[in-house]
mmCIF file of C-alpha atoms in Angstrom:
data_model
loop_
_atom_site.group_PDB
_atom_site.id
_atom_site.type_symbol
_atom_site.label_atom_id
_atom_site.label_comp_id
_atom_site.label_asym_id
_atom_site.label_seq_id
_atom_site.Cartn_x
_atom_site.Cartn_y
_atom_site.Cartn_z
ATOM 1 C CA MET U 1 134.371 77.601 86.191
ATOM 2 C CA ALA U 2 131.384 76.552 84.100
ATOM 3 C CA LYS U 3 129.004 76.872 87.066
ATOM 4 C CA GLY U 4 128.965 80.651 86.717
ATOM 5 C CA SER U 5 129.083 80.797 82.929
ATOM 6 C CA SER U 6 126.395 82.181 80.630
ATOM 7 C CA ILE U 7 126.046 78.742 79.026
ATOM 8 C CA GLN U 8 125.447 77.220 82.457
ATOM 9 C CA ALA U 9 122.774 79.835 83.128
ATOM 10 C CA LEU U 10 121.241 79.073 79.718
ATOM 11 C CA TYR U 11 121.174 75.346 80.474
ATOM 12 C CA GLU U 12 119.522 75.906 83.865
ATOM 13 C CA LEU U 13 116.874 78.217 82.410
ATOM 14 C CA CYS U 14 116.143 75.825 79.522
ATOM 15 C CA ARG U 15 115.896 72.921 81.953
ATOM 16 C CA LYS U 16 113.419 74.894 84.051
ATOM 17 C CA THR U 17 111.396 75.972 81.015
ATOM 18 C CA PHE U 18 111.211 72.869 78.824
ATOM 19 C CA SER U 19 109.817 69.497 79.815
ATOM 20 C CA PRO U 20 109.084 66.207 78.008
ATOM 21 C CA SER U 21 105.358 66.981 78.075
ATOM 22 C CA SER U 22 103.654 67.851 74.805
ATOM 23 C CA ALA U 23 102.476 71.242 76.077
ATOM 24 C CA PRO U 24 104.782 74.079 74.944
ATOM 25 C CA PRO U 25 105.892 76.612 77.553
ATOM 26 C CA ALA U 26 104.291 80.029 77.757
ATOM 27 C CA ALA U 27 105.586 82.745 75.448
ATOM 28 C CA ALA U 28 106.744 84.776 78.457
ATOM 29 C CA ALA U 29 109.022 81.908 79.525
ATOM 30 C CA ILE U 30 110.486 81.680 76.019
ATOM 31 C CA ARG U 31 111.174 85.419 76.035
ATOM 32 C CA LYS U 32 113.192 85.015 79.245
ATOM 33 C CA ILE U 33 115.470 82.577 77.428
ATOM 34 C CA ALA U 34 115.734 85.032 74.518
ATOM 35 C CA ALA U 35 116.681 87.821 76.925
ATOM 36 C CA LEU U 36 119.474 85.661 78.347
ATOM 37 C CA LEU U 37 120.698 84.728 74.854
ATOM 38 C CA ASP U 38 120.845 88.434 74.021
ATOM 39 C CA THR U 39 123.582 88.863 76.659
ATOM 40 C CA ILE U 40 125.876 86.050 75.455
ATOM 41 C CA SER U 41 129.020 87.102 73.582
ATOM 42 C CA PRO U 42 131.139 84.980 71.209
ATOM 43 C CA ALA U 43 133.963 84.810 73.751
ATOM 44 C CA GLU U 44 131.618 83.260 76.331
ATOM 45 C CA VAL U 45 131.146 80.227 74.075
ATOM 46 C CA GLY U 46 134.772 79.897 73.014
ATOM 47 C CA LEU U 47 134.590 81.874 69.764
ATOM 48 C CA LYS U 48 136.530 84.871 68.555
ATOM 49 C CA ASP U 49 134.510 88.025 68.995
ATOM 50 C CA ASP U 50 135.659 89.592 65.713
ATOM 51 C CA GLY U 51 134.132 86.883 63.521
ATOM 52 C CA LEU U 52 136.930 87.233 60.965
ATOM 53 C CA GLU U 53 138.032 84.297 58.832
ATOM 54 C CA ASP U 54 141.637 83.699 57.915
ATOM 55 C CA ASP U 55 142.578 82.640 54.399
ATOM 56 C CA ARG U 56 141.428 79.083 55.146
ATOM 57 C CA GLY U 57 138.039 80.189 56.443
ATOM 58 C CA LEU U 58 138.715 78.678 59.877
ATOM 59 C CA GLY U 59 139.020 81.784 62.027
ATOM 60 C CA TYR U 60 136.470 80.637 64.589
ATOM 61 C CA PHE U 61 138.681 77.705 65.636
ATOM 62 C CA GLY U 62 141.473 80.005 66.810
ATOM 63 C CA SER U 63 144.698 78.167 67.529
ATOM 64 C CA SER U 64 144.111 74.531 66.649
ATOM 65 C CA ILE U 65 145.325 71.686 64.480
ATOM 66 C CA HIS U 66 142.976 72.861 61.748
ATOM 67 C CA ASN U 67 145.188 75.896 61.120
ATOM 68 C CA ASN U 68 147.778 73.592 59.573
ATOM 69 C CA SER U 69 145.374 72.102 57.063
ATOM 70 C CA MET U 70 145.658 72.498 53.293
ATOM 71 C CA ARG U 71 144.620 75.866 51.916
ATOM 72 C CA VAL U 72 141.130 75.780 50.419
ATOM 73 C CA ALA U 73 139.192 78.543 48.700
ATOM 74 C CA ARG U 74 136.969 80.395 51.150
ATOM 75 C CA TRP U 75 133.840 79.683 49.148
ATOM 76 C CA ALA U 76 134.459 75.953 49.575
ATOM 77 C CA GLN U 77 134.599 76.047 53.369
ATOM 78 C CA PRO U 78 131.937 74.033 55.203
ATOM 79 C CA ILE U 79 129.422 75.178 57.760
ATOM 80 C CA THR U 80 130.692 73.977 61.135
ATOM 81 C CA TYR U 81 128.371 72.514 63.759
ATOM 82 C CA LEU U 82 129.414 72.842 67.401
ATOM 83 C CA HIS U 83 127.497 70.657 69.832
ATOM 84 C CA ILE U 84 127.151 72.211 73.284
ATOM 85 C CA TYR U 85 124.460 70.209 75.055
ATOM 86 C CA GLU U 86 121.485 67.921 74.515
ATOM 87 C CA CYS U 87 118.985 67.303 77.282
ATOM 88 C CA LYS U 88 117.185 63.962 77.318
ATOM 89 C CA SER U 89 114.397 63.060 79.725
ATOM 90 C CA PHE U 90 114.231 59.495 81.001
ATOM 91 C CA THR U 91 110.812 58.269 82.063
ATOM 92 C CA PRO U 92 109.486 54.781 82.902
ATOM 93 C CA SER U 93 107.860 53.318 79.780
ATOM 94 C CA ALA U 94 104.517 52.673 81.454
ATOM 95 C CA SER U 95 103.846 56.383 81.928
ATOM 96 C CA LEU U 96 104.243 57.342 78.274
ATOM 97 C CA PRO U 97 102.397 56.419 75.081
ATOM 98 C CA PRO U 98 103.884 53.384 73.304
ATOM 99 C CA LYS U 99 107.043 54.217 71.390
ATOM 100 C CA PRO U 100 110.439 52.605 70.838
ATOM 101 C CA SER U 101 112.200 52.352 74.196
ATOM 102 C CA LEU U 102 115.886 52.098 74.913
ATOM 103 C CA LYS U 103 117.954 50.573 77.680
ATOM 104 C CA VAL U 104 119.908 53.509 78.993
ATOM 105 C CA LYS U 105 123.297 52.602 80.344
ATOM 106 C CA GLY U 106 123.556 53.478 84.009
ATOM 107 C CA LEU U 107 119.853 54.182 84.375
ATOM 108 C CA GLU U 108 118.480 50.643 84.610
ATOM 109 C CA ASN U 109 117.522 49.126 87.933
ATOM 110 C CA ASP U 110 118.542 45.589 88.965
ATOM 111 C CA GLU U 111 115.844 44.138 86.715
ATOM 112 C CA GLY U 112 117.117 46.161 83.733
ATOM 113 C CA LEU U 113 114.135 48.545 83.619
ATOM 114 C CA GLU U 114 113.617 49.939 80.137
ATOM 115 C CA ARG U 115 112.989 53.637 79.955
ATOM 116 C CA ASN U 116 111.773 55.849 77.179
ATOM 117 C CA VAL U 117 114.139 58.539 76.015
ATOM 118 C CA ARG U 118 112.672 61.854 74.915
ATOM 119 C CA GLU U 119 114.798 64.751 73.768
ATOM 120 C CA VAL U 120 113.845 67.938 75.593
ATOM 121 C CA HIS U 121 116.166 70.601 74.224
ATOM 122 C CA LEU U 122 119.384 71.032 72.271
ATOM 123 C CA ILE U 123 121.953 73.836 72.509
ATOM 124 C CA CYS U 124 124.373 74.205 69.598
ATOM 125 C CA ILE U 125 126.227 76.664 67.373
ATOM 126 C CA PHE U 126 126.424 76.910 63.590
ATOM 127 C CA CYS U 127 129.460 78.729 62.173
ATOM 128 C CA LEU U 128 128.778 79.870 58.612
ATOM 129 C CA PRO U 129 131.555 81.123 56.306
ATOM 130 C CA THR U 130 130.670 84.006 54.019
ATOM 131 C CA SER U 131 128.038 83.135 51.371
ATOM 132 C CA SER U 132 127.225 79.711 52.831
ATOM 133 C CA VAL U 133 123.597 78.622 52.837
ATOM 134 C CA ILE U 134 121.304 76.502 54.994
ATOM 135 C CA PRO U 135 118.356 75.886 52.623
ATOM 136 C CA LEU U 136 114.696 76.499 53.424
ATOM 137 C CA HIS U 137 113.540 73.927 55.979
ATOM 138 C CA ASP U 138 110.897 73.428 58.650
ATOM 139 C CA HIS U 139 110.818 72.766 62.416
ATOM 140 C CA PRO U 140 107.779 70.544 63.033
ATOM 141 C CA GLY U 141 106.354 70.944 66.536
ATOM 142 C CA MET U 142 109.454 72.829 67.653
ATOM 143 C CA THR U 143 110.350 76.115 69.289
ATOM 144 C CA VAL U 144 113.707 77.511 68.147
ATOM 145 C CA LEU U 145 115.684 80.481 69.441
ATOM 146 C CA SER U 146 118.515 81.787 67.241
ATOM 147 C CA LYS U 147 121.093 84.312 68.431
ATOM 148 C CA VAL U 148 123.558 85.786 65.915
ATOM 149 C CA LEU U 149 126.797 85.939 67.908
ATOM 150 C CA TYR U 150 128.853 87.763 65.285
ATOM 151 C CA GLY U 151 128.655 88.643 61.613
ATOM 152 C CA SER U 152 125.653 89.127 59.340
ATOM 153 C CA LEU U 153 123.004 86.640 58.286
ATOM 154 C CA HIS U 154 120.200 86.943 55.757
ATOM 155 C CA VAL U 155 117.064 85.219 57.039
ATOM 156 C CA LYS U 156 114.013 84.437 54.939
ATOM 157 C CA SER U 157 111.183 82.714 56.774
ATOM 158 C CA TYR U 158 107.582 81.653 56.289
ATOM 159 C CA ASP U 159 104.631 80.310 58.232
ATOM 160 C CA TRP U 160 102.021 77.994 56.748
ATOM 161 C CA VAL U 161 98.690 79.560 55.842
ATOM 162 C CA GLU U 162 96.030 78.026 58.104
ATOM 163 C CA PRO U 163 93.822 76.221 57.403
ATOM 164 C CA PRO U 164 96.103 74.549 54.844
ATOM 165 C CA CYS U 165 95.724 75.904 51.326
ATOM 166 C CA MET U 166 97.019 73.752 48.485
ATOM 167 C CA ALA U 167 97.688 74.726 44.893
ATOM 168 C CA LEU U 168 95.258 73.377 42.347
ATOM 169 C CA SER U 169 96.499 70.079 40.967
ATOM 170 C CA SER U 170 99.558 70.290 38.794
ATOM 171 C CA GLU U 171 101.134 67.474 36.848
ATOM 172 C CA LYS U 172 104.591 68.835 37.574
ATOM 173 C CA LEU U 173 104.274 69.944 41.192
ATOM 174 C CA PRO U 174 101.519 68.167 43.106
ATOM 175 C CA GLY U 175 100.919 68.924 46.783
ATOM 176 C CA VAL U 176 102.287 72.468 46.784
ATOM 177 C CA ARG U 177 101.180 74.377 49.908
ATOM 178 C CA LEU U 178 100.726 78.102 50.504
ATOM 179 C CA ALA U 179 102.833 79.956 53.086
ATOM 180 C CA LYS U 180 103.023 83.589 54.200
ATOM 181 C CA LEU U 181 106.300 85.454 54.386
ATOM 182 C CA HIS U 182 107.316 86.250 57.957
ATOM 183 C CA MET U 183 110.800 87.734 57.564
ATOM 184 C CA ASP U 184 113.119 88.655 54.705
ATOM 185 C CA THR U 185 115.953 90.662 56.210
ATOM 186 C CA VAL U 186 119.583 90.739 57.262
ATOM 187 C CA LEU U 187 120.407 90.248 60.944
ATOM 188 C CA SER U 188 123.733 91.726 62.012
ATOM 189 C CA ALA U 189 125.252 91.284 65.459
ATOM 190 C CA PRO U 190 124.443 92.642 67.927
ATOM 191 C CA CYS U 191 120.732 92.069 67.371
ATOM 192 C CA PRO U 192 117.842 90.561 69.359
ATOM 193 C CA THR U 193 117.391 86.803 69.451
ATOM 194 C CA ALA U 194 114.927 85.508 66.849
ATOM 195 C CA ILE U 195 112.198 83.145 68.072
ATOM 196 C CA LEU U 196 110.143 80.763 65.981
ATOM 197 C CA TYR U 197 107.249 78.745 67.339
ATOM 198 C CA PRO U 198 105.578 75.533 66.091
ATOM 199 C CA ARG U 199 102.953 77.514 64.157
ATOM 200 C CA SER U 200 104.266 81.076 64.002
ATOM 201 C CA GLY U 201 107.343 83.256 64.044
ATOM 202 C CA GLY U 202 108.732 81.900 60.778
ATOM 203 C CA ASN U 203 108.784 78.145 61.422
ATOM 204 C CA LEU U 204 110.192 77.552 57.930
ATOM 205 C CA HIS U 205 113.392 79.463 57.261
ATOM 206 C CA CYS U 206 116.614 79.597 55.288
ATOM 207 C CA PHE U 207 119.945 81.203 56.206
ATOM 208 C CA THR U 208 122.527 82.832 53.952
ATOM 209 C CA SER U 209 125.637 84.309 55.558
ATOM 210 C CA VAL U 210 126.293 87.832 54.303
ATOM 211 C CA ALA U 211 129.530 87.899 56.280
ATOM 212 C CA SER U 212 131.141 85.125 58.290
ATOM 213 C CA CYS U 213 128.811 84.540 61.227
ATOM 214 C CA ALA U 214 127.936 82.245 64.102
ATOM 215 C CA VAL U 215 124.430 81.401 65.314
ATOM 216 C CA LEU U 216 123.722 80.030 68.781
ATOM 217 C CA ASP U 217 120.576 77.874 68.617
ATOM 218 C CA VAL U 218 118.263 76.412 71.225
ATOM 219 C CA LEU U 219 115.886 73.795 69.754
ATOM 220 C CA ALA U 220 113.080 72.506 71.937
ATOM 221 C CA PRO U 221 112.562 69.708 71.282
ATOM 222 C CA PRO U 222 115.260 68.725 68.746
ATOM 223 C CA TYR U 223 114.615 66.872 65.499
ATOM 224 C CA SER U 224 113.691 63.218 66.038
ATOM 225 C CA GLU U 225 112.704 60.681 63.405
ATOM 226 C CA GLU U 226 111.216 58.401 66.071
ATOM 227 C CA THR U 227 108.673 61.019 67.097
ATOM 228 C CA GLY U 228 107.976 62.364 63.613
ATOM 229 C CA ARG U 229 110.030 65.565 63.894
ATOM 230 C CA CYS U 230 111.911 65.123 60.650
ATOM 231 C CA CYS U 231 113.527 68.025 58.842
ATOM 232 C CA THR U 232 111.940 68.673 55.440
ATOM 233 C CA TYR U 233 113.540 70.980 52.872
ATOM 234 C CA TYR U 234 111.508 73.139 50.492
ATOM 235 C CA ARG U 235 111.788 75.321 47.438
ATOM 236 C CA ASP U 236 109.682 78.478 47.372
ATOM 237 C CA LEU U 237 107.790 79.559 44.256
ATOM 238 C CA PRO U 238 106.037 82.881 43.521
ATOM 239 C CA TYR U 239 102.352 83.095 44.374
ATOM 240 C CA SER U 240 101.575 83.792 40.730
ATOM 241 C CA SER U 241 102.850 80.311 39.822
ATOM 242 C CA PHE U 242 99.591 78.598 40.812
ATOM 243 C CA THR U 243 95.947 79.140 41.601
ATOM 244 C CA ALA U 244 94.830 78.557 45.174
ATOM 245 C CA GLU U 245 92.239 75.859 45.833
ATOM 246 C CA ARG U 246 90.384 78.325 48.098
ATOM 247 C CA ARG U 247 89.245 81.595 46.583
ATOM 248 C CA ASN U 248 90.079 84.922 48.225
ATOM 249 C CA VAL U 249 92.663 83.294 50.479
ATOM 250 C CA VAL U 250 95.032 86.181 49.736
ATOM 251 C CA ASN U 251 93.509 89.576 50.482
ATOM 252 C CA GLU U 252 96.817 91.400 50.817
ATOM 253 C CA ASN U 253 100.001 91.907 48.797
ATOM 254 C CA GLU U 254 100.660 88.752 46.783
ATOM 255 C CA ASP U 255 104.404 89.290 47.275
ATOM 256 C CA ASP U 256 103.891 88.340 50.933
ATOM 257 C CA TYR U 257 102.903 84.794 49.906
ATOM 258 C CA ALA U 258 104.701 81.896 48.261
ATOM 259 C CA TRP U 259 104.047 78.291 47.356
ATOM 260 C CA LEU U 260 106.348 75.853 49.113
ATOM 261 C CA GLU U 261 107.184 72.497 47.558
ATOM 262 C CA ALA U 262 108.855 69.790 49.617
ATOM 263 C CA ILE U 263 112.104 68.643 47.994
ATOM 264 C CA SER U 264 111.795 64.911 47.579
ATOM 265 C CA ASP U 265 113.174 64.257 44.097
ATOM 266 C CA SER U 266 116.824 64.705 45.123
ATOM 267 C CA PRO U 267 118.787 64.802 48.383
ATOM 268 C CA VAL U 268 119.689 68.188 49.836
ATOM 269 C CA ASP U 269 123.457 68.388 50.014
ATOM 270 C CA ILE U 270 124.670 70.757 52.742
ATOM 271 C CA TYR U 271 128.426 71.114 53.139
ATOM 272 C CA MET U 272 128.657 70.751 56.918
ATOM 273 C CA ARG U 273 131.076 69.228 59.391
ATOM 274 C CA THR U 274 131.317 68.791 63.150
ATOM 275 C CA GLY U 275 133.753 71.034 64.996
ATOM 276 C CA ARG U 276 135.033 71.038 68.564
ATOM 277 C CA TYR U 277 133.221 73.176 71.102
ATOM 278 C CA ILE U 278 135.818 74.756 73.404
ATOM 279 C CA GLY U 279 133.587 76.947 75.556
ATOM 280 C CA PRO U 280 132.440 76.285 79.148
ATOM 281 C CA VAL U 281 131.080 72.796 79.755
ATOM 282 C CA VAL U 282 127.577 72.443 81.175
ATOM 283 C CA GLN U 283 127.491 71.082 84.722
ATOM 284 C CA GLU U 284 124.383 68.956 85.214
ATOM 285 C CA GLU U 285 122.212 68.719 88.271
ATOM 286 C CA LEU U 286 122.279 64.940 88.300
ATOM 287 C CA ASN U 287 120.302 64.385 91.481
ATOM 288 C CA SER U 288 117.306 66.453 90.516
ATOM 289 C CA PRO U 289 114.113 65.053 88.889
ATOM 290 C CA GLY U 290 114.172 64.793 85.098
ATOM 291 C CA SER U 291 117.906 65.336 84.977
ATOM 292 C CA CYS U 292 119.627 65.510 81.624
ATOM 293 C CA THR U 293 122.647 63.901 80.067
ATOM 294 C CA ILE U 294 125.497 65.269 77.988
ATOM 295 C CA VAL U 295 125.817 63.419 74.685
#
């Protein structure tokens, strides 16, 4: 039963830790979630524990209708997104700052009370075939925990230099901002859960699968255009490419710094599809305050 599953325990701990308030939880509370993620195996979320792809690159689906699909070269296989759970907090509109409100089916009173909806946390899995890439992107105002369930993943991540340091004006690349390298390494399962915070821990990162891998993510809160948490993609450029507007901003190895330019001139095309999560289903505590909903 799901009640005793690791995913159920993860949901309950996330629900206890994260709230719709703007204040992030203490680092010690985040580390407790990371410690729990460290214990979760692929089998506990419905994935094969060997992480091997078949000749269609669909090994993580096991026995399913997808195994009868047309043969496609492994390099052409998409990243697969598996949605486990999204927690939303419902609060009367009067108690929150003005923002778009929604009528939530089943949660209105007899007068049709409108309630604000705020995403609290999201639990999901990304399955990456060998050599697939999730480009460099940010996580504005978010805390993210990433657990490599199987396989190997190259992670390159940065944090913004604070206070912000911009490159001197350039006709070709205006508004380029300086970031410091946080991580440039390969994570191979089993390995500790990686944690990034709103302003540290490698808030901007890119993934490249060295070998077919799966990553279990907790995002708190998730991306939301309504609240300004939009995902921005970047290209990184060597520090030597520009001159910093502030002198002596880099007193260490220049290789530890890079200029990041937001990609706005063309859409970022990521080959991704939605798969079917077949692991234990989260059982909600519907009668408790601030309860969540499965979406």
